[in-house]
PDB file of C-alpha atoms in Angstrom:
ATOM      1  CA  MET A  27      -0.857  -0.199  23.750  1.00 35.00           C
ATOM      2  CA  THR A  28      -4.604   0.260  24.378  1.00 32.00           C
ATOM      3  CA  GLY A  29      -6.173  -1.546  21.401  1.00 34.00           C
ATOM      4  CA  ALA A  30      -8.057   1.664  20.654  1.00 32.00           C
ATOM      5  CA  SER A  31      -8.685   2.951  17.106  1.00 31.00           C
ATOM      6  CA  GLY A  32      -5.859   5.579  17.390  1.00 31.00           C
ATOM      7  CA  ALA A  33      -8.382   8.204  16.399  1.00 30.00           C
ATOM      8  CA  SER A  34      -7.043  10.576  19.070  1.00 28.00           C
ATOM      9  CA  GLY A  35      -3.675  10.519  17.489  1.00 32.00           C
ATOM     10  CA  ALA A  36      -4.686  10.862  13.806  1.00 32.00           C
ATOM     11  CA  LYS A  37      -7.736  13.007  13.176  1.00 32.00           C
ATOM     12  CA  ALA A  38      -9.144  13.398   9.750  1.00 32.00           C
ATOM     13  CA  SER A  39      -9.486  16.735   8.369  1.00 32.00           C
ATOM     14  CA  GLY A  40     -12.845  17.629   6.661  1.00 32.00           C
ATOM     15  CA  THR A  41     -15.346  14.956   6.009  1.00 30.00           C
ATOM     16  CA  GLU A  42     -13.112  12.665   4.038  1.00 40.00           C
ATOM     17  CA  ALA A  43      -9.360  13.389   4.515  1.00 39.00           C
ATOM     18  CA  SER A  44      -7.483  11.736   1.579  1.00 42.00           C
ATOM     19  CA  GLY A  45      -3.888  11.829   2.987  1.00 43.00           C
ATOM     20  CA  LEU A  46      -2.694  12.411  -0.580  1.00 41.00           C
ATOM     21  CA  ALA A  47      -0.926  15.594   0.393  1.00 44.00           C
ATOM     22  CA  ALA A  48       1.560  13.545   2.327  1.00 65.00           C
ATOM     23  CA  VAL A  49       1.817  10.672  -0.215  1.00 80.00           C
ATOM     24  CA  PRO A  50       4.850  10.912  -2.578  1.00 87.00           C
ATOM     25  CA  PRO A  51       3.580  10.961  -6.302  1.00 92.00           C
ATOM     26  CA  ARG A  52       5.767   7.878  -6.906  1.00 90.00           C
ATOM     27  CA  SER A  53       3.742   5.933  -4.305  1.00 94.00           C
ATOM     28  CA  LEU A  54       0.536   6.711  -6.312  1.00 95.00           C
ATOM     29  CA  ILE A  55       2.279   5.726  -9.553  1.00 96.00           C
ATOM     30  CA  VAL A  56       3.383   2.420  -8.047  1.00 95.00           C
ATOM     31  CA  THR A  57      -0.228   1.717  -7.025  1.00 96.00           C
ATOM     32  CA  VAL A  58      -1.458   2.640 -10.476  1.00 96.00           C
ATOM     33  CA  TYR A  59       1.128   0.364 -12.127  1.00 96.00           C
ATOM     34  CA  GLY A  60       0.377  -2.464  -9.709  1.00 95.00           C
ATOM     35  CA  LEU A  61      -3.409  -2.243 -10.344  1.00 96.00           C
ATOM     36  CA  TYR A  62      -3.702  -1.501 -14.032  1.00 95.00           C
ATOM     37  CA  SER A  63      -0.460  -1.824 -16.068  1.00 95.00           C
ATOM     38  CA  ARG A  64      -0.149  -5.523 -16.001  1.00 94.00           C
ATOM     39  CA  SER A  65      -3.290  -6.086 -18.015  1.00 90.00           C
ATOM     40  CA  HIS A  66      -1.723  -3.883 -20.631  1.00 87.00           C
ATOM     41  CA  GLY A  67       1.639  -5.779 -20.723  1.00 91.00           C
ATOM     42  CA  GLY A  68       3.136  -3.765 -17.893  1.00 95.00           C
ATOM     43  CA  TRP A  69       3.290  -0.584 -19.997  1.00 96.00           C
ATOM     44  CA  LEU A  70       1.555   2.705 -19.539  1.00 96.00           C
ATOM     45  CA  SER A  71       2.046   5.874 -21.613  1.00 96.00           C
ATOM     46  CA  VAL A  72       3.303   9.013 -19.900  1.00 96.00           C
ATOM     47  CA  ALA A  73       0.051  10.820 -21.194  1.00 95.00           C
ATOM     48  CA  SER A  74      -2.147   8.213 -19.576  1.00 94.00           C
ATOM     49  CA  LEU A  75      -0.361   8.566 -16.163  1.00 95.00           C
ATOM     50  CA  ILE A  76      -0.711  12.254 -16.302  1.00 95.00           C
ATOM     51  CA  ALA A  77      -4.386  12.061 -17.173  1.00 94.00           C
ATOM     52  CA  LEU A  78      -5.046   9.595 -14.344  1.00 94.00           C
ATOM     53  CA  LEU A  79      -3.101  11.316 -11.689  1.00 94.00           C
ATOM     54  CA  THR A  80      -3.609  15.028 -12.436  1.00 89.00           C
ATOM     55  CA  PRO A  81      -7.191  14.877 -11.134  1.00 85.00           C
ATOM     56  CA  LEU A  82      -5.828  13.511  -7.919  1.00 88.00           C
ATOM     57  CA  GLY A  83      -3.779  16.695  -7.366  1.00 89.00           C
ATOM     58  CA  VAL A  84      -0.465  15.481  -8.849  1.00 92.00           C
ATOM     59  CA  ASP A  85       0.611  17.962 -11.466  1.00 91.00           C
ATOM     60  CA  GLU A  86       2.351  16.957 -14.670  1.00 94.00           C
ATOM     61  CA  GLN A  87       5.819  17.817 -13.575  1.00 95.00           C
ATOM     62  CA  ALA A  88       5.553  15.820 -10.419  1.00 95.00           C
ATOM     63  CA  VAL A  89       4.416  12.867 -12.456  1.00 95.00           C
ATOM     64  CA  ARG A  90       7.312  13.095 -14.755  1.00 96.00           C
ATOM     65  CA  SER A  91       9.803  13.537 -11.861  1.00 95.00           C
ATOM     66  CA  ALA A  92       8.383  10.542  -9.967  1.00 96.00           C
ATOM     67  CA  ILE A  93       8.577   8.339 -13.118  1.00 96.00           C
ATOM     68  CA  HIS A  94      12.261   9.254 -13.645  1.00 96.00           C
ATOM     69  CA  ARG A  95      12.897   8.391  -9.968  1.00 96.00           C
ATOM     70  CA  LEU A  96      11.364   4.981 -10.398  1.00 96.00           C
ATOM     71  CA  LYS A  97      13.358   4.487 -13.576  1.00 96.00           C
ATOM     72  CA  ARG A  98      16.627   5.289 -11.710  1.00 95.00           C
ATOM     73  CA  ARG A  99      15.629   2.738  -9.082  1.00 94.00           C
ATOM     74  CA  GLY A 100      15.196   0.052 -11.656  1.00 95.00           C
ATOM     75  CA  VAL A 101      11.458  -0.352 -11.255  1.00 96.00           C
ATOM     76  CA  LEU A 102      10.419   1.153 -14.702  1.00 97.00           C
ATOM     77  CA  GLU A 103      12.034   1.150 -18.162  1.00 96.00           C
ATOM     78  CA  ALA A 104      11.473   3.709 -20.820  1.00 96.00           C
ATOM     79  CA  SER A 105       9.880   2.426 -23.987  1.00 94.00           C
ATOM     80  CA  LYS A 106       7.528   3.452 -26.828  1.00 94.00           C
ATOM     81  CA  GLN A 107       4.480   1.864 -28.174  1.00 93.00           C
ATOM     82  CA  ASP A 108       2.890   3.019 -31.449  1.00 91.00           C
ATOM     83  CA  GLY A 109       4.965   6.141 -31.119  1.00 91.00           C
ATOM     84  CA  ALA A 110       3.790   7.037 -27.649  1.00 94.00           C
ATOM     85  CA  ALA A 111       6.340   7.616 -24.944  1.00 94.00           C
ATOM     86  CA  GLY A 112       5.862   5.498 -21.886  1.00 95.00           C
ATOM     87  CA  TYR A 113       7.363   3.217 -19.298  1.00 96.00           C
ATOM     88  CA  ALA A 114       7.096  -0.507 -18.726  1.00 96.00           C
ATOM     89  CA  LEU A 115       7.707  -2.465 -15.620  1.00 97.00           C
ATOM     90  CA  SER A 116      11.238  -4.003 -15.341  1.00 96.00           C
ATOM     91  CA  ALA A 117      11.755  -7.548 -14.310  1.00 95.00           C
ATOM     92  CA  ALA A 118      12.541  -6.225 -10.791  1.00 93.00           C
ATOM     93  CA  GLY A 119       9.353  -4.049 -10.747  1.00 94.00           C
ATOM     94  CA  ARG A 120       7.294  -7.131 -11.741  1.00 95.00           C
ATOM     95  CA  ALA A 121       8.808  -9.128  -8.905  1.00 91.00           C
ATOM     96  CA  ILE A 122       8.076  -6.314  -6.453  1.00 91.00           C
ATOM     97  CA  LEU A 123       4.459  -6.211  -7.452  1.00 94.00           C
ATOM     98  CA  ARG A 124       3.981  -9.988  -7.291  1.00 92.00           C
ATOM     99  CA  GLU A 125       5.385  -9.943  -3.772  1.00 87.00           C
ATOM    100  CA  GLY A 126       3.050  -7.115  -2.917  1.00 90.00           C
ATOM    101  CA  ASP A 127       0.022  -8.990  -4.362  1.00 92.00           C
ATOM    102  CA  ALA A 128       0.504 -11.857  -2.035  1.00 86.00           C
ATOM    103  CA  ARG A 129       0.963  -9.648   1.033  1.00 88.00           C
ATOM    104  CA  ILE A 130      -1.544  -6.890   0.391  1.00 92.00           C
ATOM    105  CA  PHE A 131      -4.567  -8.863  -0.805  1.00 92.00           C
ATOM    106  CA  ARG A 132      -4.453 -11.818   1.548  1.00 88.00           C
ATOM    107  CA  ARG A 133      -5.521 -11.919   5.172  1.00 85.00           C
ATOM    108  CA  GLU A 134      -3.072 -14.447   6.522  1.00 85.00           C
ATOM    109  CA  ARG A 135      -3.081 -14.939  10.338  1.00 89.00           C
ATOM    110  CA  ALA A 136      -0.506 -17.099  12.053  1.00 93.00           C
ATOM    111  CA  THR A 137      -1.245 -19.644  14.749  1.00 93.00           C
ATOM    112  CA  LEU A 138       0.869 -20.460  17.683  1.00 92.00           C
ATOM    113  CA  ALA A 139       1.362 -24.048  16.246  1.00 93.00           C
ATOM    114  CA  ASP A 140       2.966 -22.545  13.217  1.00 94.00           C
ATOM    115  CA  GLY A 141       6.067 -21.579  15.151  1.00 95.00           C
ATOM    116  CA  TRP A 142       8.448 -18.831  14.325  1.00 98.00           C
ATOM    117  CA  LEU A 143      10.904 -17.683  11.729  1.00 98.00           C
ATOM    118  CA  LEU A 144      14.295 -16.288  12.975  1.00 98.00           C
ATOM    119  CA  ALA A 145      16.554 -14.220  10.809  1.00 97.00           C
ATOM    120  CA  VAL A 146      20.028 -14.256  12.243  1.00 96.00           C
ATOM    121  CA  PHE A 147      22.630 -11.972  10.588  1.00 92.00           C
ATOM    122  CA  SER A 148      26.148 -10.746  10.960  1.00 88.00           C
ATOM    123  CA  VAL A 149      27.557  -8.086   8.664  1.00 88.00           C
ATOM    124  CA  PRO A 150      31.213  -6.910   8.616  1.00 87.00           C
ATOM    125  CA  GLU A 151      31.651  -3.279   9.580  1.00 86.00           C
ATOM    126  CA  SER A 152      33.243  -2.751   6.109  1.00 87.00           C
ATOM    127  CA  GLU A 153      29.850  -3.501   4.687  1.00 88.00           C
ATOM    128  CA  ARG A 154      27.634  -1.805   7.145  1.00 85.00           C
ATOM    129  CA  ASN A 155      25.459  -0.471   4.315  1.00 90.00           C
ATOM    130  CA  LYS A 156      24.308  -4.104   3.857  1.00 91.00           C
ATOM    131  CA  ARG A 157      23.555  -4.215   7.588  1.00 91.00           C
ATOM    132  CA  HIS A 158      21.334  -1.204   7.180  1.00 91.00           C
ATOM    133  CA  GLN A 159      19.717  -2.651   4.072  1.00 92.00           C
ATOM    134  CA  LEU A 160      19.065  -6.010   5.873  1.00 93.00           C
ATOM    135  CA  ARG A 161      17.346  -4.162   8.826  1.00 93.00           C
ATOM    136  CA  SER A 162      15.353  -2.045   6.556  1.00 92.00           C
ATOM    137  CA  GLN A 163      14.070  -5.029   4.588  1.00 92.00           C
ATOM    138  CA  LEU A 164      13.330  -7.066   7.645  1.00 95.00           C
ATOM    139  CA  THR A 165      11.294  -4.256   9.081  1.00 92.00           C
ATOM    140  CA  ARG A 166       9.458  -3.826   5.865  1.00 90.00           C
ATOM    141  CA  LEU A 167       8.712  -7.587   5.921  1.00 92.00           C
ATOM    142  CA  GLY A 168       7.169  -7.314   9.359  1.00 92.00           C
ATOM    143  CA  PHE A 169       9.870  -8.775  11.520  1.00 96.00           C
ATOM    144  CA  GLY A 170      10.177  -7.837  15.184  1.00 95.00           C
ATOM    145  CA  THR A 171      13.512  -7.314  16.995  1.00 96.00           C
ATOM    146  CA  MET A 172      14.691  -9.700  19.617  1.00 96.00           C
ATOM    147  CA  THR A 173      18.297  -8.518  19.604  1.00 93.00           C
ATOM    148  CA  ALA A 174      20.447  -6.455  17.212  1.00 90.00           C
ATOM    149  CA  GLY A 175      21.301  -9.499  15.051  1.00 92.00           C
ATOM    150  CA  VAL A 176      18.269 -11.779  15.827  1.00 96.00           C
ATOM    151  CA  TRP A 177      14.898 -10.755  14.176  1.00 97.00           C
ATOM    152  CA  ILE A 178      11.663 -12.746  14.496  1.00 98.00           C
ATOM    153  CA  ALA A 179       8.458 -13.204  12.452  1.00 97.00           C
ATOM    154  CA  PRO A 180       5.660 -15.762  12.126  1.00 96.00           C
ATOM    155  CA  ALA A 181       6.889 -18.833  10.226  1.00 96.00           C
ATOM    156  CA  HIS A 182       4.540 -18.268   7.309  1.00 93.00           C
ATOM    157  CA  LEU A 183       6.780 -15.404   6.123  1.00 94.00           C
ATOM    158  CA  TYR A 184       9.606 -17.652   5.226  1.00 96.00           C
ATOM    159  CA  GLU A 185       9.038 -17.703   1.458  1.00 93.00           C
ATOM    160  CA  PRO A 186       8.497 -13.966   0.988  1.00 91.00           C
ATOM    161  CA  THR A 187      11.533 -13.268   3.200  1.00 95.00           C
ATOM    162  CA  ALA A 188      13.750 -15.605   1.328  1.00 95.00           C
ATOM    163  CA  ALA A 189      12.594 -14.344  -1.999  1.00 92.00           C
ATOM    164  CA  VAL A 190      13.322 -10.699  -1.029  1.00 91.00           C
ATOM    165  CA  LEU A 191      16.689 -11.476   0.485  1.00 94.00           C
ATOM    166  CA  ARG A 192      17.756 -13.417  -2.727  1.00 93.00           C
ATOM    167  CA  ARG A 193      16.424 -10.683  -5.053  1.00 89.00           C
ATOM    168  CA  LEU A 194      18.476  -7.923  -3.205  1.00 90.00           C
ATOM    169  CA  GLY A 195      21.694 -10.018  -2.923  1.00 91.00           C
ATOM    170  CA  LEU A 196      21.457 -10.184   0.904  1.00 93.00           C
ATOM    171  CA  SER A 197      21.118 -13.948   1.353  1.00 92.00           C
ATOM    172  CA  ALA A 198      24.802 -14.511   2.036  1.00 91.00           C
ATOM    173  CA  TYR A 199      24.571 -12.320   5.196  1.00 92.00           C
ATOM    174  CA  ALA A 200      21.699 -14.093   6.947  1.00 94.00           C
ATOM    175  CA  ASP A 201      20.351 -17.396   8.187  1.00 95.00           C
ATOM    176  CA  LEU A 202      16.700 -18.236   8.346  1.00 97.00           C
ATOM    177  CA  LEU A 203      15.649 -20.664  11.076  1.00 97.00           C
ATOM    178  CA  ARG A 204      12.346 -22.083  12.218  1.00 96.00           C
ATOM    179  CA  ALA A 205      11.857 -22.034  15.957  1.00 96.00           C
ATOM    180  CA  ASP A 206       9.378 -22.638  18.832  1.00 94.00           C
ATOM    181  CA  HIS A 207       9.147 -20.613  21.947  1.00 94.00           C
ATOM    182  CA  LEU A 208       9.544 -23.153  24.764  1.00 91.00           C
ATOM    183  CA  ALA A 209      10.476 -20.889  27.793  1.00 85.00           C
ATOM    184  CA  PHE A 210      10.765 -18.509  29.531  1.00 92.00           C
ATOM    185  CA  GLY A 211       8.296 -15.598  30.333  1.00 90.00           C
ATOM    186  CA  ASP A 212       4.921 -14.561  29.027  1.00 93.00           C
ATOM    187  CA  LEU A 213       4.991 -14.684  25.186  1.00 94.00           C
ATOM    188  CA  THR A 214       2.106 -12.164  24.980  1.00 94.00           C
ATOM    189  CA  GLU A 215       4.364  -9.671  26.797  1.00 94.00           C
ATOM    190  CA  LYS A 216       7.425 -10.537  24.810  1.00 96.00           C
ATOM    191  CA  VAL A 217       5.750  -9.777  21.474  1.00 95.00           C
ATOM    192  CA  ARG A 218       5.075  -6.264  22.758  1.00 93.00           C
ATOM    193  CA  THR A 219       8.827  -5.647  23.195  1.00 94.00           C
ATOM    194  CA  TRP A 220       9.627  -7.232  19.721  1.00 96.00           C
ATOM    195  CA  TRP A 221       7.043  -5.245  17.767  1.00 94.00           C
ATOM    196  CA  ASP A 222       5.936  -1.606  18.000  1.00 92.00           C
ATOM    197  CA  PHE A 223       2.278  -1.989  18.654  1.00 92.00           C
ATOM    198  CA  GLY A 224       1.890   1.630  19.471  1.00 92.00           C
ATOM    199  CA  GLN A 225       3.028   2.545  15.954  1.00 91.00           C
ATOM    200  CA  LEU A 226       0.762  -0.012  14.436  1.00 92.00           C
ATOM    201  CA  ASP A 227      -2.192   1.204  16.542  1.00 93.00           C
ATOM    202  CA  ALA A 228      -1.709   4.837  15.288  1.00 95.00           C
ATOM    203  CA  LEU A 229      -1.326   3.825  11.657  1.00 95.00           C
ATOM    204  CA  TYR A 230      -4.356   1.631  11.659  1.00 96.00           C
ATOM    205  CA  GLY A 231      -6.351   4.315  13.510  1.00 96.00           C
ATOM    206  CA  GLN A 232      -5.288   6.794  10.844  1.00 95.00           C
ATOM    207  CA  PHE A 233      -6.395   4.402   8.098  1.00 96.00           C
ATOM    208  CA  LEU A 234      -9.859   4.097   9.824  1.00 97.00           C
ATOM    209  CA  ASP A 235     -10.255   7.839  10.336  1.00 96.00           C
ATOM    210  CA  THR A 236      -9.181   8.630   6.757  1.00 95.00           C
ATOM    211  CA  HIS A 237     -11.185   5.902   4.836  1.00 96.00           C
ATOM    212  CA  GLY A 238     -13.944   5.029   7.122  1.00 96.00           C
ATOM    213  CA  PRO A 239     -16.141   7.963   5.782  1.00 94.00           C
ATOM    214  CA  VAL A 240     -15.879   6.536   2.239  1.00 93.00           C
ATOM    215  CA  ARG A 241     -17.367   3.310   3.443  1.00 93.00           C
ATOM    216  CA  GLU A 242     -20.108   5.158   5.324  1.00 92.00           C
ATOM    217  CA  ARG A 243     -20.932   7.124   2.117  1.00 91.00           C
ATOM    218  CA  LEU A 244     -21.315   3.829   0.149  1.00 88.00           C
ATOM    219  CA  ARG A 245     -23.410   2.335   2.860  1.00 86.00           C
ATOM    220  CA  ARG A 246     -25.764   5.241   2.600  1.00 84.00           C
ATOM    221  CA  GLY A 247     -26.299   4.344  -0.989  1.00 75.00           C
ATOM    222  CA  GLU A 248     -24.799   7.430  -2.383  1.00 70.00           C
ATOM    223  CA  GLY A 249     -22.991   5.538  -5.065  1.00 56.00           C
ATOM    224  CA  ARG A 250     -19.315   5.536  -5.753  1.00 52.00           C
ATOM    225  CA  GLY A 251     -19.150   9.279  -6.180  1.00 45.00           C
ATOM    226  CA  THR A 252     -21.323  12.196  -7.024  1.00 35.00           C
ATOM    227  CA  GLY A 253     -20.608  14.614  -9.728  1.00 33.00           C
ATOM    228  CA  SER A 254     -20.783  18.313  -9.299  1.00 29.00           C
ATOM    229  CA  GLY A 255     -21.663  19.070 -12.902  1.00 29.00           C
ATOM    230  CA  ARG A 256     -18.166  20.474 -13.268  1.00 28.00           C
ATOM    231  CA  GLY A 257     -16.200  17.252 -12.930  1.00 33.00           C
ATOM    232  CA  GLU A 258     -15.184  17.903  -9.313  1.00 36.00           C
ATOM    233  CA  VAL A 259     -15.186  15.627  -6.267  1.00 37.00           C
ATOM    234  CA  SER A 260     -14.540  16.326  -2.683  1.00 35.00           C
ATOM    235  CA  THR A 261     -11.493  14.703  -1.141  1.00 35.00           C
ATOM    236  CA  GLY A 262     -11.425  16.483   2.200  1.00 33.00           C
ATOM    237  CA  ARG A 263      -8.775  18.942   0.861  1.00 30.00           C
ATOM    238  CA  GLY A 264     -11.287  20.981  -1.160  1.00 30.00           C
ATOM    239  CA  GLU A 265     -12.401  20.297  -4.601  1.00 32.00           C
ATOM    240  CA  ILE A 266     -10.265  18.586  -7.259  1.00 30.00           C
ATOM    241  CA  SER A 267     -11.199  19.313 -10.751  1.00 31.00           C
ATOM    242  CA  THR A 268     -10.761  16.722 -13.510  1.00 30.00           C
ATOM    243  CA  GLY A 269      -9.817  19.655 -15.659  1.00 31.00           C
ATOM    244  CA  GLY A 270      -7.229  18.428 -18.152  1.00 31.00           C
ATOM    245  CA  GLY A 271      -7.145  14.949 -16.797  1.00 32.00           C
ATOM    246  CA  GLY A 272      -9.149  13.730 -19.710  1.00 30.00           C
ATOM    247  CA  VAL A 273     -12.388  12.755 -17.863  1.00 30.00           C
ATOM    248  CA  SER A 274     -14.539  15.161 -19.811  1.00 30.00           C
ATOM    249  CA  ALA A 275     -17.746  15.292 -21.735  1.00 30.00           C
ATOM    250  CA  GLY A 276     -18.876  18.081 -23.947  1.00 30.00           C
ATOM    251  CA  ARG A 277     -17.682  21.468 -22.498  1.00 27.00           C
ATOM    252  CA  GLY A 278     -15.589  19.951 -19.653  1.00 33.00           C
ATOM    253  CA  GLU A 279     -18.577  18.436 -17.854  1.00 38.00           C
ATOM    254  CA  VAL A 280     -18.601  14.951 -16.420  1.00 39.00           C
ATOM    255  CA  SER A 281     -21.559  12.617 -16.703  1.00 44.00           C
ATOM    256  CA  ALA A 282     -22.916  11.114 -13.574  1.00 43.00           C
ATOM    257  CA  GLU A 283     -21.587   7.695 -14.687  1.00 52.00           C
ATOM    258  CA  GLY A 284     -18.197   9.182 -15.439  1.00 51.00           C
ATOM    259  CA  ALA A 285     -18.088  10.996 -12.071  1.00 54.00           C
ATOM    260  CA  ASP A 286     -18.964   7.794 -10.239  1.00 86.00           C
ATOM    261  CA  GLY A 287     -16.142   6.016 -11.965  1.00 87.00           C
ATOM    262  CA  PHE A 288     -13.646   8.684 -11.255  1.00 89.00           C
ATOM    263  CA  ARG A 289     -14.714   8.910  -7.645  1.00 92.00           C
ATOM    264  CA  ALA A 290     -14.349   5.095  -7.326  1.00 93.00           C
ATOM    265  CA  PHE A 291     -10.963   5.361  -8.856  1.00 95.00           C
ATOM    266  CA  ALA A 292      -9.806   8.226  -6.597  1.00 93.00           C
ATOM    267  CA  ASP A 293     -11.177   6.534  -3.459  1.00 95.00           C
ATOM    268  CA  TYR A 294      -9.653   3.138  -4.412  1.00 96.00           C
ATOM    269  CA  VAL A 295      -6.175   4.415  -5.392  1.00 96.00           C
ATOM    270  CA  ARG A 296      -5.759   6.466  -2.189  1.00 94.00           C
ATOM    271  CA  ALA A 297      -7.105   3.694  -0.006  1.00 96.00           C
ATOM    272  CA  LEU A 298      -4.747   1.132  -1.546  1.00 96.00           C
ATOM    273  CA  THR A 299      -1.802   3.504  -1.415  1.00 96.00           C
ATOM    274  CA  ASP A 300      -2.424   4.099   2.307  1.00 95.00           C
ATOM    275  CA  TRP A 301      -3.073   0.545   3.031  1.00 96.00           C
ATOM    276  CA  ARG A 302      -0.362  -1.338   1.215  1.00 93.00           C
ATOM    277  CA  ARG A 303       2.460  -0.638   3.653  1.00 90.00           C
ATOM    278  CA  LEU A 304       0.465  -1.765   6.699  1.00 93.00           C
ATOM    279  CA  PRO A 305       0.290  -5.559   5.861  1.00 91.00           C
ATOM    280  CA  TYR A 306       4.104  -5.408   5.803  1.00 88.00           C
ATOM    281  CA  LEU A 307       4.521  -3.726   9.159  1.00 89.00           C
ATOM    282  CA  ASP A 308       1.936  -6.119  10.710  1.00 90.00           C
ATOM    283  CA  PRO A 309       3.147  -9.669  10.273  1.00 91.00           C
ATOM    284  CA  GLY A 310      -0.145 -11.377  11.136  1.00 92.00           C
ATOM    285  CA  LEU A 311       0.641 -12.433  14.599  1.00 94.00           C
ATOM    286  CA  PRO A 312      -1.468 -15.194  16.224  1.00 94.00           C
ATOM    287  CA  ALA A 313      -4.784 -13.957  17.469  1.00 91.00           C
ATOM    288  CA  GLU A 314      -3.975 -15.056  21.064  1.00 93.00           C
ATOM    289  CA  LEU A 315      -1.083 -12.630  21.248  1.00 94.00           C
ATOM    290  CA  LEU A 316      -2.962  -9.577  19.993  1.00 92.00           C
ATOM    291  CA  PRO A 317      -4.676  -6.962  22.287  1.00 88.00           C
ATOM    292  CA  ALA A 318      -8.409  -7.303  22.778  1.00 86.00           C
ATOM    293  CA  ASP A 319     -10.357  -5.562  20.046  1.00 87.00           C
ATOM    294  CA  TRP A 320      -7.232  -5.154  17.946  1.00 91.00           C
ATOM    295  CA  VAL A 321      -7.629  -2.225  15.698  1.00 94.00           C
ATOM    296  CA  GLY A 322      -5.805  -3.954  12.829  1.00 94.00           C
ATOM    297  CA  LEU A 323      -8.607  -6.438  12.419  1.00 93.00           C
ATOM    298  CA  ARG A 324     -11.135  -3.570  11.965  1.00 95.00           C
ATOM    299  CA  ALA A 325      -8.801  -1.751   9.591  1.00 96.00           C
ATOM    300  CA  ALA A 326      -8.457  -4.858   7.448  1.00 95.00           C
ATOM    301  CA  ASP A 327     -12.259  -5.266   7.417  1.00 95.00           C
ATOM    302  CA  LEU A 328     -12.587  -1.728   6.129  1.00 97.00           C
ATOM    303  CA  PHE A 329      -9.907  -2.183   3.451  1.00 97.00           C
ATOM    304  CA  PHE A 330     -11.412  -5.412   1.970  1.00 96.00           C
ATOM    305  CA  ALA A 331     -14.921  -3.857   2.099  1.00 95.00           C
ATOM    306  CA  LEU A 332     -13.664  -0.873   0.124  1.00 96.00           C
ATOM    307  CA  HIS A 333     -11.850  -3.292  -2.217  1.00 96.00           C
ATOM    308  CA  ALA A 334     -15.082  -5.232  -2.864  1.00 94.00           C
ATOM    309  CA  ASP A 335     -17.014  -1.973  -3.511  1.00 94.00           C
ATOM    310  CA  LEU A 336     -14.582  -0.019  -5.543  1.00 95.00           C
ATOM    311  CA  GLU A 337     -12.232  -2.270  -7.464  1.00 95.00           C
ATOM    312  CA  GLU A 338     -14.591  -2.967 -10.368  1.00 94.00           C
ATOM    313  CA  PRO A 339     -15.928   0.571 -11.046  1.00 94.00           C
ATOM    314  CA  ALA A 340     -12.422   1.929 -10.607  1.00 95.00           C
ATOM    315  CA  ARG A 341     -11.058  -0.560 -13.106  1.00 95.00           C
ATOM    316  CA  ALA A 342     -13.862   0.344 -15.611  1.00 94.00           C
ATOM    317  CA  HIS A 343     -12.939   4.004 -15.259  1.00 94.00           C
ATOM    318  CA  VAL A 344      -9.193   3.315 -16.101  1.00 95.00           C
ATOM    319  CA  THR A 345     -10.049   1.015 -18.922  1.00 93.00           C
ATOM    320  CA  ALA A 346     -12.168   3.767 -20.517  1.00 91.00           C
ATOM    321  CA  MET A 347      -9.405   6.243 -19.968  1.00 88.00           C
ATOM    322  CA  LEU A 348      -6.809   4.053 -21.536  1.00 87.00           C
ATOM    323  CA  ASP A 349      -8.947   3.064 -24.445  1.00 76.00           C
TER     324      ASP A 349
END
């Protein structure tokens, strides 16, 4: 673990690599629902989703397939409003998004005085699928591994951990304990065996490489996007036309204001989609235990700067599309 940006392991292609080619359409749909559906009662029409996502390079069939997968997983429920086919967030979907809000949009850093949260579990071999589910969820919540059945996280993760285990019916298999590290050994060295800092370094470096150019463009005063006169914006993978996405004026042309709104939306959705898994993998360890010049702090600075710059114009773009 070097504390470097990870740029050597995750180079951006082009001037602004979007990473969208590797992002499943359902991840983009979850981002869009999380950001924009709840102000509309948790419901979005299929036509609106297609109009929003087609300009990002997700074709209509991919949107429909991803929606159906989210329905099968119990995140969305089919419903109609005013005769329009659409999907609403299920109760489980709303719970997932609430949990995500608390984790993604807060910068919570533990202190050594806070202590630790231990998750101790033992699952019968006959229910080993539950063991796999427990491990997957603890990893997703940011826990490190002390031993096969003892996982550790900063104590401030107690409430979200308990909520997730209850929601998924896993609470009967685990005990959650608060603990202090009294002895032995160097705690700084131990956390490097409990968490995969190399993976985090690479992921944070990739985020900086991918989305740093967007911030630089905004700093240069180039606005939140520039139209080409044909409704196209550069994403580092060539040009994406708004085409049939519904962002049109006159003969398929996009006004400067509309292009700026679309560019803000595109930049914000892909930044948030790439960002939202990282606060789960990184539990917010005490600063004293982090490497010098920890890349995660710089990546968080970048995300929250982009959030401040892009959230409002992106929302205005979506509101105009939905209205």
